[in-house]
Structures are given as structure tokens and as C-alpha cells.
Coordinates of C-alpha atoms and ligand atoms in Angstrom, one line a residue:
M1 CA 1.9 -4.2 -14.3
A2 CA 1.6 -0.4 -14.9
P3 CA -1.1 1.0 -12.6
R4 CA -4.3 1.8 -14.5
T5 CA -5.7 5.3 -14.0
F6 CA -9.0 6.4 -15.3
D7 CA -11.7 8.9 -14.3
L8 CA -13.7 7.5 -11.4
P9 CA -17.4 7.0 -12.2
A10 CA -19.8 9.2 -10.3
S11 CA -21.7 6.2 -9.0
V12 CA -21.7 2.5 -9.0
D13 CA -23.9 -0.2 -7.5
H14 CA -21.0 -1.7 -5.4
L15 CA -17.8 -0.1 -4.3
V16 CA -15.2 -2.5 -3.2
I17 CA -12.1 -1.4 -1.2
G18 CA -8.8 -3.2 -1.6
A19 CA -7.2 -5.4 -4.2
G20 CA -5.9 -8.3 -2.1
F21 CA -7.5 -11.7 -1.8
A22 CA -10.7 -10.2 -0.4
G23 CA -11.2 -7.4 -3.0
L24 CA -10.2 -9.6 -5.9
G25 CA -12.4 -12.4 -4.8
T26 CA -15.3 -10.0 -4.4
A27 CA -14.8 -8.6 -8.0
I28 CA -14.8 -12.1 -9.4
K29 CA -17.9 -13.3 -7.5
L30 CA -19.8 -10.0 -8.2
A31 CA -19.1 -10.5 -11.9
E32 CA -20.0 -14.2 -11.8
S33 CA -23.3 -13.3 -10.2
G34 CA -24.2 -10.7 -12.8
E35 CA -23.6 -7.7 -10.5
D36 CA -21.6 -6.0 -13.1
D37 CA -21.8 -2.4 -11.9
F38 CA -18.9 -2.3 -9.5
L39 CA -15.6 -0.7 -8.9
V40 CA -12.6 -1.8 -6.8
I41 CA -10.5 1.0 -5.4
E42 CA -7.0 0.2 -4.2
K43 CA -4.6 2.8 -2.6
D44 CA -1.6 0.8 -3.8
G45 CA -0.4 0.5 -7.4
G46 CA -1.5 -3.0 -8.2
I47 CA -3.1 -6.3 -7.3
G48 CA -1.9 -8.2 -4.2
G49 CA -2.8 -6.5 -1.0
T50 CA -0.5 -7.8 1.8
W51 CA 1.2 -10.0 -0.7
R52 CA 2.3 -7.0 -2.7
A53 CA 3.2 -4.9 0.4
N54 CA 5.3 -7.4 2.3
T55 CA 8.5 -7.9 0.2
Y56 CA 10.9 -8.4 3.0
P57 CA 13.7 -11.0 2.5
G58 CA 12.3 -14.5 3.1
A59 CA 8.6 -13.5 2.9
A60 CA 6.6 -16.6 2.3
C61 CA 3.3 -18.1 3.4
D62 CA 3.1 -20.3 6.4
V63 CA -0.1 -22.0 5.2
P64 CA 0.4 -24.4 2.2
S65 CA -0.6 -22.7 -1.0
Q66 CA -2.8 -25.6 -2.1
L67 CA -5.1 -24.2 0.7
Y68 CA -3.9 -20.6 0.6
S69 CA -5.4 -19.9 -2.8
F70 CA -8.9 -19.5 -4.2
S71 CA -10.8 -22.8 -4.4
F72 CA -12.1 -21.7 -7.8
A73 CA -8.6 -20.9 -9.2
P74 CA -6.2 -23.7 -8.4
N75 CA -2.7 -23.1 -9.5
P76 CA -0.9 -26.3 -10.7
T77 CA 2.5 -24.5 -10.9
W78 CA 3.2 -23.7 -7.3
S79 CA 6.9 -24.4 -7.0
M80 CA 7.0 -25.2 -3.3
S81 CA 4.5 -26.6 -0.8
F82 CA 4.7 -23.2 1.0
S83 CA 4.8 -20.5 -1.6
P84 CA 7.2 -17.6 -1.4
Q85 CA 5.6 -14.1 -1.6
P86 CA 6.5 -13.3 -5.2
E87 CA 4.7 -16.4 -6.4
I88 CA 1.5 -15.5 -4.4
E89 CA 1.6 -11.9 -5.8
T90 CA 2.0 -13.3 -9.3
Y91 CA -0.8 -15.8 -8.7
L92 CA -3.2 -13.1 -7.7
L93 CA -2.3 -11.0 -10.7
H94 CA -2.8 -14.0 -13.0
V95 CA -6.2 -14.8 -11.4
A96 CA -7.2 -11.1 -11.9
E97 CA -6.2 -11.1 -15.5
E98 CA -7.9 -14.4 -16.2
S99 CA -11.1 -13.2 -14.5
G100 CA -11.6 -10.3 -16.9
T101 CA -12.3 -7.9 -14.0
L102 CA -9.0 -5.9 -14.1
D103 CA -10.6 -3.0 -15.9
R104 CA -12.8 -2.5 -12.8
F105 CA -9.8 -1.8 -10.6
A106 CA -8.8 1.8 -9.9
F107 CA -5.3 1.8 -8.4
G108 CA -3.7 4.7 -6.5
T109 CA -7.2 5.4 -5.2
E110 CA -7.6 5.7 -1.4
L111 CA -10.8 6.0 0.5
T112 CA -10.6 9.0 2.8
D113 CA -14.2 9.2 3.9
A114 CA -17.4 7.2 3.5
R115 CA -20.8 8.4 4.8
W116 CA -24.2 6.8 4.7
D117 CA -26.8 9.2 3.4
E118 CA -30.3 8.3 4.4
S119 CA -32.0 10.5 1.9
D120 CA -30.8 8.6 -1.2
Q121 CA -29.9 5.3 0.6
R122 CA -26.4 5.4 -0.7
W123 CA -22.8 5.5 0.5
H124 CA -21.1 8.8 -0.4
V125 CA -17.4 8.1 -0.6
T126 CA -14.6 10.5 -0.9
T127 CA -11.3 9.3 -2.3
N128 CA -8.0 11.1 -3.1
R129 CA -9.2 11.1 -6.7
G130 CA -12.8 12.2 -6.4
E131 CA -16.2 11.3 -5.1
I132 CA -18.2 8.1 -5.7
V133 CA -21.7 7.3 -4.7
A134 CA -22.6 3.6 -4.2
K135 CA -25.5 1.4 -3.1
T136 CA -23.2 -0.9 -1.1
L137 CA -19.7 -0.6 0.3
I138 CA -17.7 -3.8 0.5
S139 CA -14.5 -3.5 2.4
G140 CA -11.6 -5.9 1.8
S141 CA -9.1 -3.6 3.3
G142 CA -7.4 -6.3 5.2
G143 CA -6.8 -7.1 8.8
L144 CA -3.0 -6.8 8.6
S145 CA -2.4 -3.7 6.4
E146 CA -1.3 -0.8 8.7
P147 CA 2.1 -1.3 10.3
R148 CA 2.3 -0.8 14.0
M149 CA 5.4 1.0 15.1
P150 CA 6.7 0.1 18.6
D151 CA 6.3 2.7 21.4
V152 CA 10.1 2.8 21.9
D153 CA 11.5 6.0 23.3
G154 CA 13.7 8.0 20.8
I155 CA 13.1 5.8 17.8
E156 CA 12.4 9.0 15.7
N157 CA 15.9 10.2 16.6
F158 CA 17.8 7.3 15.0
Q159 CA 20.1 8.6 12.4
G160 CA 20.6 5.4 10.4
E161 CA 18.0 3.6 8.2
V162 CA 14.9 2.5 10.0
F163 CA 11.9 0.7 8.4
H164 CA 9.0 -1.6 9.2
S165 CA 9.0 -5.2 7.9
A166 CA 5.9 -4.4 5.7
R167 CA 7.6 -1.4 4.2
W168 CA 11.0 -2.9 3.4
N169 CA 13.5 -0.4 2.0
H170 CA 15.2 -2.3 -0.8
D171 CA 17.6 0.6 -1.4
V172 CA 19.4 -0.2 1.9
D173 CA 22.2 -2.7 1.4
L174 CA 22.6 -4.7 4.6
N175 CA 25.9 -6.3 3.6
G176 CA 28.5 -5.8 6.3
K177 CA 26.1 -3.6 8.4
R178 CA 25.3 -3.8 12.1
V179 CA 21.5 -4.4 12.1
A180 CA 18.9 -4.7 14.8
V181 CA 15.5 -6.4 14.4
I182 CA 12.8 -5.6 17.0
G183 CA 10.2 -8.3 17.3
T184 CA 10.1 -12.1 17.0
G185 CA 6.8 -12.7 15.3
A186 CA 5.9 -14.4 11.9
S187 CA 7.7 -11.7 9.9
S188 CA 10.8 -11.5 12.0
I189 CA 11.4 -15.2 12.0
Q190 CA 11.5 -15.1 8.2
I191 CA 13.7 -12.0 8.0
V192 CA 16.3 -13.0 10.6
P193 CA 17.6 -16.2 8.8
S194 CA 17.4 -14.4 5.4
I195 CA 19.7 -11.5 6.4
Q196 CA 21.9 -13.1 9.0
P197 CA 24.5 -14.5 6.5
D198 CA 25.0 -11.0 5.0
V199 CA 25.1 -8.7 7.9
E200 CA 28.2 -8.0 10.1
H201 CA 26.2 -8.3 13.3
L202 CA 22.6 -8.8 14.1
D203 CA 20.8 -8.0 17.4
V204 CA 17.4 -9.6 17.7
Y205 CA 15.2 -8.0 20.3
Q206 CA 12.7 -10.5 21.7
R207 CA 9.9 -9.5 24.1
T208 CA 8.1 -12.8 24.1
A209 CA 9.5 -16.1 22.8
P210 CA 7.4 -17.7 20.0
Y211 CA 6.7 -21.4 19.5
V212 CA 8.4 -22.5 16.3
L213 CA 7.5 -25.7 14.5
A214 CA 9.5 -27.3 11.7
R215 CA 8.6 -26.0 8.3
N216 CA 7.8 -29.1 6.2
D217 CA 8.4 -27.3 3.0
R218 CA 9.6 -29.0 -0.2
P219 CA 9.6 -28.3 -3.9
Y220 CA 6.8 -30.0 -5.9
R221 CA 8.1 -32.7 -8.2
A222 CA 7.5 -32.4 -11.9
L223 CA 5.2 -35.4 -11.8
E224 CA 3.0 -33.8 -9.1
K225 CA 2.7 -30.7 -11.2
L226 CA 1.7 -32.7 -14.2
L227 CA -0.9 -34.6 -12.1
F228 CA -2.2 -31.2 -10.7
K229 CA -2.6 -29.9 -14.2
H230 CA -4.0 -33.0 -16.1
V231 CA -5.6 -35.3 -13.6
P232 CA -8.9 -34.0 -12.3
G233 CA -9.3 -34.2 -8.6
V234 CA -5.6 -34.7 -7.6
Q235 CA -5.0 -31.1 -6.6
R236 CA -8.3 -30.9 -4.8
A237 CA -7.4 -34.1 -2.9
Y238 CA -4.2 -32.4 -1.7
R239 CA -6.2 -29.3 -0.7
T240 CA -8.7 -31.3 1.2
G241 CA -6.0 -33.3 3.0
I242 CA -4.2 -30.1 4.1
Y243 CA -7.5 -28.5 5.1
W244 CA -8.4 -31.3 7.5
A245 CA -4.9 -31.7 8.9
R246 CA -5.0 -27.9 9.8
E247 CA -8.5 -28.3 11.3
L248 CA -7.0 -30.8 13.8
Y249 CA -5.5 -27.8 15.6
V250 CA -9.0 -26.4 16.5
P251 CA -9.8 -28.6 19.5
G252 CA -6.5 -27.7 21.2
F253 CA -7.1 -24.0 20.6
V254 CA -10.8 -23.8 21.5
W255 CA -11.7 -26.7 23.8
N256 CA -8.7 -27.9 25.8
P257 CA -5.2 -26.6 25.4
K258 CA -3.9 -30.0 26.7
L259 CA -4.9 -31.4 23.3
A260 CA -2.1 -29.3 21.8
T261 CA 0.5 -31.1 23.8
P262 CA 1.9 -33.0 20.8
A263 CA 2.4 -29.7 18.9
K264 CA 4.2 -28.3 21.9
K265 CA 6.5 -31.3 22.0
M266 CA 7.3 -31.0 18.3
A267 CA 8.0 -27.3 18.8
L268 CA 10.4 -28.0 21.7
A269 CA 12.1 -30.7 19.6
N270 CA 12.6 -28.2 16.8
L271 CA 14.1 -25.8 19.3
A272 CA 16.4 -28.5 20.7
K273 CA 17.5 -29.4 17.2
G274 CA 18.2 -25.8 16.2
I275 CA 20.0 -24.5 19.3
K276 CA 22.6 -26.4 21.3
D277 CA 23.6 -23.6 23.8
P278 CA 21.5 -24.2 27.0
Q279 CA 21.5 -20.5 27.9
L280 CA 20.2 -19.4 24.5
R281 CA 17.7 -22.3 24.5
A282 CA 16.3 -21.1 27.9
K283 CA 15.9 -17.6 26.5
V284 CA 13.8 -18.8 23.5
T285 CA 11.7 -21.3 25.4
P286 CA 8.2 -20.0 25.6
N287 CA 6.5 -19.7 29.0
Y288 CA 2.9 -19.9 27.9
Q289 CA 0.7 -22.4 26.3
I290 CA 1.2 -23.3 22.6
G291 CA -1.3 -21.6 20.3
C292 CA -1.9 -18.6 22.7
K293 CA 0.2 -16.6 20.2
R294 CA 0.4 -17.6 16.5
I295 CA 2.5 -20.8 16.1
L296 CA 5.3 -20.1 13.7
I297 CA 7.1 -22.4 11.4
S298 CA 10.8 -22.3 10.4
N299 CA 13.8 -24.6 10.0
T300 CA 16.2 -21.8 9.8
Y301 CA 15.3 -19.3 12.5
Y302 CA 16.9 -21.1 15.5
P303 CA 20.1 -21.9 13.6
A304 CA 20.3 -18.3 12.6
L305 CA 19.9 -17.2 16.3
A306 CA 22.7 -19.6 17.2
A307 CA 25.1 -18.1 14.6
D308 CA 28.2 -16.3 15.8
N309 CA 27.2 -12.9 14.4
V310 CA 23.8 -12.9 16.2
D311 CA 22.8 -11.8 19.7
L312 CA 19.3 -12.5 21.0
V313 CA 18.5 -9.6 23.4
T314 CA 15.8 -10.2 26.0
D315 CA 16.3 -7.2 28.2
P316 CA 13.6 -4.7 27.4
I317 CA 14.5 -1.8 25.2
L318 CA 15.0 1.5 27.2
K319 CA 15.5 3.8 24.3
V320 CA 16.9 4.3 20.8
T321 CA 19.6 7.0 20.3
G322 CA 20.9 8.4 17.1
S323 CA 23.2 5.4 16.6
A324 CA 22.3 2.6 19.1
V325 CA 19.7 0.7 21.0
I326 CA 20.0 0.9 24.8
T327 CA 18.4 -1.8 27.0
T328 CA 17.2 -1.4 30.6
D329 CA 20.3 -3.1 31.9
G330 CA 22.3 -0.1 30.6
V331 CA 23.9 -1.9 27.6
E332 CA 24.3 0.1 24.5
R333 CA 24.4 -1.7 21.2
P334 CA 25.5 0.4 18.2
I335 CA 23.7 -0.2 14.9
D336 CA 23.6 1.1 11.3
V337 CA 20.1 -0.2 10.4
L338 CA 17.0 -0.7 12.6
I339 CA 14.3 -3.1 11.3
V340 CA 11.0 -2.9 13.0
A341 CA 9.0 -6.2 12.8
T342 CA 6.4 -5.3 15.3
G343 CA 3.3 -6.3 13.5
F344 CA 0.1 -4.5 12.5
Q345 CA -2.9 -2.5 13.8
T346 CA -5.3 -5.4 14.2
T347 CA -7.9 -4.7 16.8
E348 CA -8.4 -1.1 15.6
Q349 CA -8.8 -1.4 11.9
P350 CA -7.6 1.9 10.5
I351 CA -10.4 2.1 7.9
A352 CA -12.9 2.1 10.7
A353 CA -12.2 5.8 11.4
H354 CA -13.3 6.7 7.9
I355 CA -16.6 4.9 7.6
H356 CA -19.6 6.8 9.1
G357 CA -22.9 5.1 9.5
R358 CA -26.6 6.1 9.9
D359 CA -26.1 8.6 12.7
G360 CA -22.8 10.0 11.5
H361 CA -20.6 8.1 14.0
S362 CA -17.7 6.2 12.6
L363 CA -17.1 2.5 13.1
R364 CA -14.2 3.4 15.2
D365 CA -16.4 5.5 17.5
V366 CA -19.0 2.7 17.8
W367 CA -16.3 0.2 18.6
A368 CA -14.3 2.4 21.0
E369 CA -15.9 1.2 24.2
H370 CA -16.5 -2.5 23.7
G371 CA -14.2 -3.4 20.8
M372 CA -15.0 -4.5 17.2
A373 CA -18.3 -6.3 16.9
S374 CA -20.3 -7.1 13.8
Y375 CA -22.9 -9.7 12.7
K376 CA -21.2 -12.8 11.3
G377 CA -18.0 -10.7 11.0
T378 CA -19.6 -9.1 7.9
T379 CA -22.4 -6.6 8.6
T380 CA -22.8 -4.1 11.4
R381 CA -25.8 -2.4 13.0
G382 CA -25.9 1.3 12.2
F383 CA -24.0 0.8 9.0
P384 CA -26.5 -0.1 6.3
N385 CA -25.3 -1.9 3.2
L386 CA -21.8 -2.2 4.5
F387 CA -20.1 -5.6 4.1
Q388 CA -16.7 -6.2 5.7
I389 CA -14.5 -9.1 4.6
V390 CA -12.1 -10.2 7.3
G391 CA -14.1 -8.3 9.8
A392 CA -14.4 -8.8 13.5
N393 CA -13.7 -12.3 14.8
T394 CA -13.0 -13.9 11.4
G395 CA -9.2 -14.4 11.8
L396 CA -7.5 -17.7 12.2
G397 CA -4.5 -19.0 14.0
H398 CA -4.2 -22.2 12.1
S399 CA -5.6 -22.3 8.6
S400 CA -6.2 -20.3 5.5
M401 CA -7.9 -16.9 5.5
V402 CA -8.8 -17.5 1.9
F403 CA -11.3 -20.1 3.2
M404 CA -12.9 -17.5 5.5
I405 CA -12.9 -14.9 2.7
E406 CA -14.7 -17.3 0.3
S407 CA -17.3 -18.1 3.1
Q408 CA -18.0 -14.4 3.5
L409 CA -18.2 -13.9 -0.3
A410 CA -20.9 -16.6 -0.6
Y411 CA -22.9 -14.7 2.1
I412 CA -22.5 -11.3 0.5
V413 CA -23.4 -12.5 -3.0
D414 CA -26.5 -14.2 -1.5
A415 CA -27.4 -11.0 0.3
L416 CA -27.1 -9.0 -3.0
R417 CA -29.2 -11.6 -4.8
T418 CA -31.9 -11.4 -2.1
M419 CA -31.9 -7.6 -2.4
K420 CA -32.4 -7.8 -6.1
E421 CA -35.1 -10.5 -6.0
Q422 CA -37.1 -8.8 -3.2
D423 CA -36.6 -5.3 -4.3
I424 CA -34.7 -4.3 -1.1
A425 CA -32.7 -1.1 -1.1
V426 CA -31.2 -1.3 2.3
L427 CA -30.3 -4.0 4.7
E428 CA -29.0 -3.8 8.2
P429 CA -28.6 -6.5 10.9
H430 CA -30.9 -6.5 13.9
Q431 CA -29.1 -5.3 17.0
S432 CA -30.4 -8.4 18.8
A433 CA -28.9 -10.7 16.2
Q434 CA -25.6 -8.9 16.3
D435 CA -25.6 -9.0 20.2
E436 CA -26.5 -12.7 20.2
W437 CA -23.8 -13.5 17.7
N438 CA -21.1 -11.7 19.7
N439 CA -22.2 -12.9 23.1
D440 CA -22.0 -16.4 21.9
L441 CA -18.5 -15.8 20.4
Q442 CA -17.2 -14.2 23.6
R443 CA -18.7 -17.0 25.7
R444 CA -16.8 -19.5 23.6
M445 CA -13.7 -17.3 23.7
R446 CA -13.3 -17.7 27.5
R447 CA -12.0 -21.2 27.4
T448 CA -9.8 -20.8 24.4
V449 CA -6.0 -20.9 24.6
W450 CA -6.0 -17.3 23.4
S451 CA -7.8 -16.2 26.5
A452 CA -6.5 -18.7 29.0
G453 CA -3.1 -19.5 27.6
G454 CA -1.0 -17.1 29.7
C455 CA 0.2 -14.7 27.0
S456 CA -0.8 -11.3 25.5
S457 CA -1.1 -11.2 21.7
W458 CA -2.3 -9.1 18.8
Y459 CA -5.5 -11.2 18.9
L460 CA -6.6 -9.2 22.0
D461 CA -7.7 -5.6 22.1
A462 CA -6.8 -3.0 24.8
H463 CA -9.5 -4.4 27.1
G464 CA -8.1 -8.0 26.7
K465 CA -11.1 -9.0 24.5
N466 CA -10.5 -11.2 21.6
T467 CA -12.2 -9.4 18.7
T468 CA -10.0 -10.9 15.9
L469 CA -10.2 -14.7 15.9
W470 CA -12.9 -17.2 15.0
P471 CA -13.3 -19.6 18.0
R472 CA -14.9 -22.5 16.2
A473 CA -14.1 -24.9 13.3
T474 CA -13.8 -23.1 10.0
F475 CA -16.4 -25.4 8.4
T476 CA -18.9 -24.1 11.0
F477 CA -18.2 -20.5 9.9
R478 CA -18.8 -21.7 6.3
R479 CA -22.1 -23.3 7.3
L480 CA -23.3 -20.3 9.2
L481 CA -22.6 -18.0 6.3
A482 CA -23.8 -20.3 3.5
R483 CA -27.1 -18.4 3.1
F484 CA -28.1 -14.8 3.7
D485 CA -30.5 -14.9 6.7
A486 CA -32.9 -12.1 5.8
D487 CA -34.9 -12.8 9.1
N488 CA -32.1 -11.3 11.1
Y489 CA -32.1 -8.0 9.2
D490 CA -34.1 -4.8 8.8
L491 CA -34.9 -4.6 5.2
E492 CA -36.1 -1.4 3.5
P493 CA -37.5 -0.8 0.1
A494 CA -36.2 2.0 -2.0
H495 CA -37.5 5.5 -1.2
I496 CA -39.9 6.8 -3.8
T497 CA -37.9 8.3 -6.6
Q498 CA -36.8 11.8 -5.9
G499 CA -38.7 14.4 -7.7
A500 CA -41.8 12.2 -8.2
D501 CA -45.1 13.2 -6.7
A502 CA -45.5 11.6 -3.3
Ligands
LIG1 P1 3.5 -9.9 15.2 O1 3.1 -11.3 15.1 O2 2.5 -9.0 15.8 O3 4.8 -9.8 16.0 C1 5.3 -8.6 16.4 C2 6.5 -8.8 17.2 O4 7.0 -7.6 17.7 C3 6.3 -9.7 18.5 O5 7.3 -10.5 18.7 C4 6.1 -8.6 19.5 O6 6.4 -9.0 20.8 C5 7.2 -7.6 19.1 N1 7.0 -6.3 19.6 C6 5.9 -5.4 19.4 N2 6.2 -4.3 20.0 C7 7.4 -4.4 20.6 C8 8.1 -3.5 21.4 N3 7.7 -2.3 21.8 N4 9.3 -4.0 21.9 C9 9.8 -5.2 21.6 N5 9.1 -6.1 20.8 C10 7.9 -5.6 20.3 O7 3.8 -9.3 13.8 P2 4.3 -10.0 12.4 O8 5.5 -10.8 12.7 O9 4.5 -8.9 11.4 O10 3.1 -10.9 12.1 C11 1.8 -10.4 12.1 C12 0.9 -11.4 11.5 O11 1.0 -11.3 10.1 C13 1.1 -12.8 11.8 O12 0.6 -13.2 13.1 C14 0.5 -13.5 10.7 O13 -0.9 -13.6 10.9 C15 0.8 -12.6 9.5 N6 2.0 -13.0 8.9 C16 1.9 -14.2 8.1 C17 2.9 -14.7 7.5 C18 2.8 -15.9 6.7 O14 3.7 -16.6 6.5 N7 1.6 -16.2 6.3 C19 4.2 -14.0 7.6 C20 4.3 -12.9 8.3 C21 3.2 -12.4 8.9 P3 5.3 -9.6 21.8 O15 5.1 -11.0 21.3 O16 5.8 -9.6 23.1 O17 4.1 -8.8 21.6

């Protein structure tokens, strides 16, 4: 799809940031609810968000697509139970086209600054393509959008090709090359088996071994696709079944990690099946509780590690030179290409530095001392009429983020309806409601596997506080956000129209 460019309007009621699942879902729900005056700005060139940005070999979803898709836009043509990235990107574009909202998306448009102006009760937003004034700012900028480069000494001096998994350089031919991959997270375990057959040699640098379950993936049969398309309820039944199966992980994550013992046994069986060499097996056996870091799924990762042209390196990286990686044991491993699969900036959302609230402070300033904290992961004291989708403590380790996004959309749409019905110009959560919400989350967090599971992960911020994950059942999140709770907000009417006699 060619990116659309058009002059930005000077003002809109609602300015939405990002064209991934969150931004697209917002556009659709705003249009459905009659809030037609909105614009979606997206710095990239099209629809898709993370599913447009992550094009590395093997990129695919590890949540089944029956669940990892909008409930209001089922897709009967998924080819596999776990969809590959190109299908998800195509799905999102198709949903956008069908929704009739595409003409409200301004691509190649990046928010550089947003400031709340008390005098006109509006957000004043600066983009690379001009200024926009908006009543509300709805951020769907994503929790996993900005790559995090590793703090490895000398990486900038490497003379070969170096790129992050989320910025894959498709111009680099890996055939016959000596390649290193740093990291063994969800991205790496998809990349490694995809490139292993082509490269001359592959070094995989592992800091912490992940738990890897078997990937029960399969192509959908023609009959299933026919049923999805023509028999009402069949696809929904699949979705519901997957939802509840996934929800079974919650007790093991948040109440008692012992409940996750069956999952641990399955992961260790998958390891035993994939790797026969006892030394390699020992190296990739995790030493913390399952679920503490994201549980990965793959049938091909362990066999790829066991291949003759792959070395799993567990000695810490000392530095990178112009042509090699050197580990702390003094071993130098020459390479042609360095692939950095070290994840994303999660606990410090990059957009937070650009959004300035009531007193001029940015979200980043406000969160600097105690970490990200919002009310219901959606609204934040000091930032009137700002809604964040996939905000603080809304992430999941086990199920579909699309479920969480839709829960937040219902809340936001109800908030906008309330504003309209009650002639409210400004809403902002009470500090007490926000504190109570976060105190409760952090109290629940203490006994979760993410806090007590004996690992460090991207779920935790620099202070060791989990500001990313939701520590309860996902249906509880949905229930708590089903209605906009005006009682927990300061609500202001519009100022008297400027210029009128007061
Ligand atoms: P990640 O899970 O954060 O993994 C980063 C990896 O890099 C970890 O193994 C980490 O080791 C390692 N690392 C970081 N800095 C390092 C350093 N200085 N030296 C050596 N190793 C270093 O990142 P990701 O794999 O890109 O995945 C991020 C998230 O994206 C996932 O958790 C998931 O939510 C999402 N994702 C989803 C899918 C999907 O299928 N739906 C696919 C890909 C990604 P430590 O473990 O020791 O920190």
C-alpha cells in the first residue's frame, strides 16, 4: 500500500498515535461510536505496527491467531493455527480497508511533542509534518516498538553488518556467512532456526536460558476454513476454547508457581527431545521458575542449536571488535554479520518523554522515580484527556494483547460517550484512585512468579518493580474496564468560549 500523505488538519477531536492493533482498533471503535472527528498519525509508512516492523526470518505469533485478532473481525482464512507475520500484517490492512477508516490515517507522521494547554483545554501536538490541536490524545504507540541495543563494549566499531531483529536488513545475504545472534528471547528463537541452514557458522550468545515449549502449530484444513466462513459460531468456539486454555496459566503465574509444574515438565521434555548432547542440554536448562520470563514456543530452536554449524556461547560478551566477538574467557569468534535480538525498551516507553501534562512535566519525568503508573493502565493523573492503550501493567505473559486492547477500547469509548452526554470537557483520574489501583497491583505482584521466580526480565524496571504485566485474570481486567467510572475522575466543563463576555 502506498503511504497516504495529505495536509494535516489544524485540529481534531481525537488524535490517535500509532497504526498497529491499538491504533486501528481505536479508529474503528471511534467511528462506530459516532466520534468521527479523529486522525491517526503513524510514523511508519503503513498499517501494522509491530507486525509491520518485525520482518525477521521466521517471525510469527506465539498466540494462536483465532485469539490474536479482533473479536469483531474474525478471519476465516488463517493458514496456520499460529500465523506468520506477513499474514497478520495483511489481516490488519484488510481490516483497515473494510472498516472505511483508512482515509483518517496519516502515515510518515511522527509525534515529536505534545503539551496540555489549560487555557483552551486541548492537547497541542507537534509532528514532523506540522501542528495539530486535539481534545483528547489516544496513544497506541505500543509497548514493544523501540529496539533496545545491548550495552556491549565496542559494538559501534564492528565493521560488518549489524542490525536489530526488529529492523531486519533484508539487503544482507546471510548465505555462507559467519553470523552471531545476541539474545535468546522470543525473537531469537524464531530467527536462529530460520537462518541456521543457510549460514556457514552461527554463534548464539545466551545470557539466560529460556523455557521453550513445543509449538503445536498446524495448517488449518480446508473443511475447517469452510466451517469458519459459513457456519456461525464455529470460529468463535475455537476462539473461546483457546482463550480459556491460555487463561489456565494465570494461577501458576500469579498465585502459586508450583501450579506451573506441568508446564515446566513439558518444556524440559521438549528440551530433551530437541537436544541429545548432555553438555548442551545443561547449558540451555533454565535455573529459575517457569513463567518468570516469557515462556517461548518452538519445535525447531533446540534442533537448530544442536546442528553442527551452531555454537551456543554462554560466557559473557567482553567486547565486540571490528570483526569478532570476544567473550570474558578470552575466546575471539570472528563474524561477518552481527544480529542483535536483545528486545525492546519496555519499562521506559519512549513516547513518555514527549508527552507533557498539566504542569509541563513529561510522563517520563513523572514516572522517573517510582516507575510507570496509571489508572487502569489507561489514564494518568496530571495528564488530562490522555488515554494510553497498552499502558502501565496491561501486558500479558500468556494470552492475547488484543483482548487487553479491546478491553481498554470499551473503557475509552464509554469515557468519550460520558463526556459528550454530560458536557464534560476534561477528565483526569483522582490521585487517590490511581494510587489505590497501583498499590493493589503491586501488592498482588509480590507473590507472582515474575517477582519471586528467581530471574530478571524485561517485565521489571530498573528498581525491580513490575510495571508492565497484569497480575490477574484477563477477564477481571475486562470487567474492571467495562464501564467508565466517572466517580474516580475530576471532571471539568468547558471554559467559557474565548472572546465571549465573562
Ligand atoms: P527479549 O525477550 O527481551 O529477549 C532479549 C534477549 O536478549 C534475552 O535473551 C536477553 O537476555 C538478551 N540480552 C539482552 N541484552 C543482552 C546483552 N547485553 N548481552 C547478552 N544478551 C542480552 O526480546 P525479544 O526476543 O525481541 O522479545 C521481546 C518481546 O516481544 C517478547 O517477550 C514478546 O512479548 C514479543 N515477541 C512476541 C513474539 C510472538 O511470537 N508473538 C515474537 C517475538 C517477540 P536475558 O534473558 O538475560 O535478559
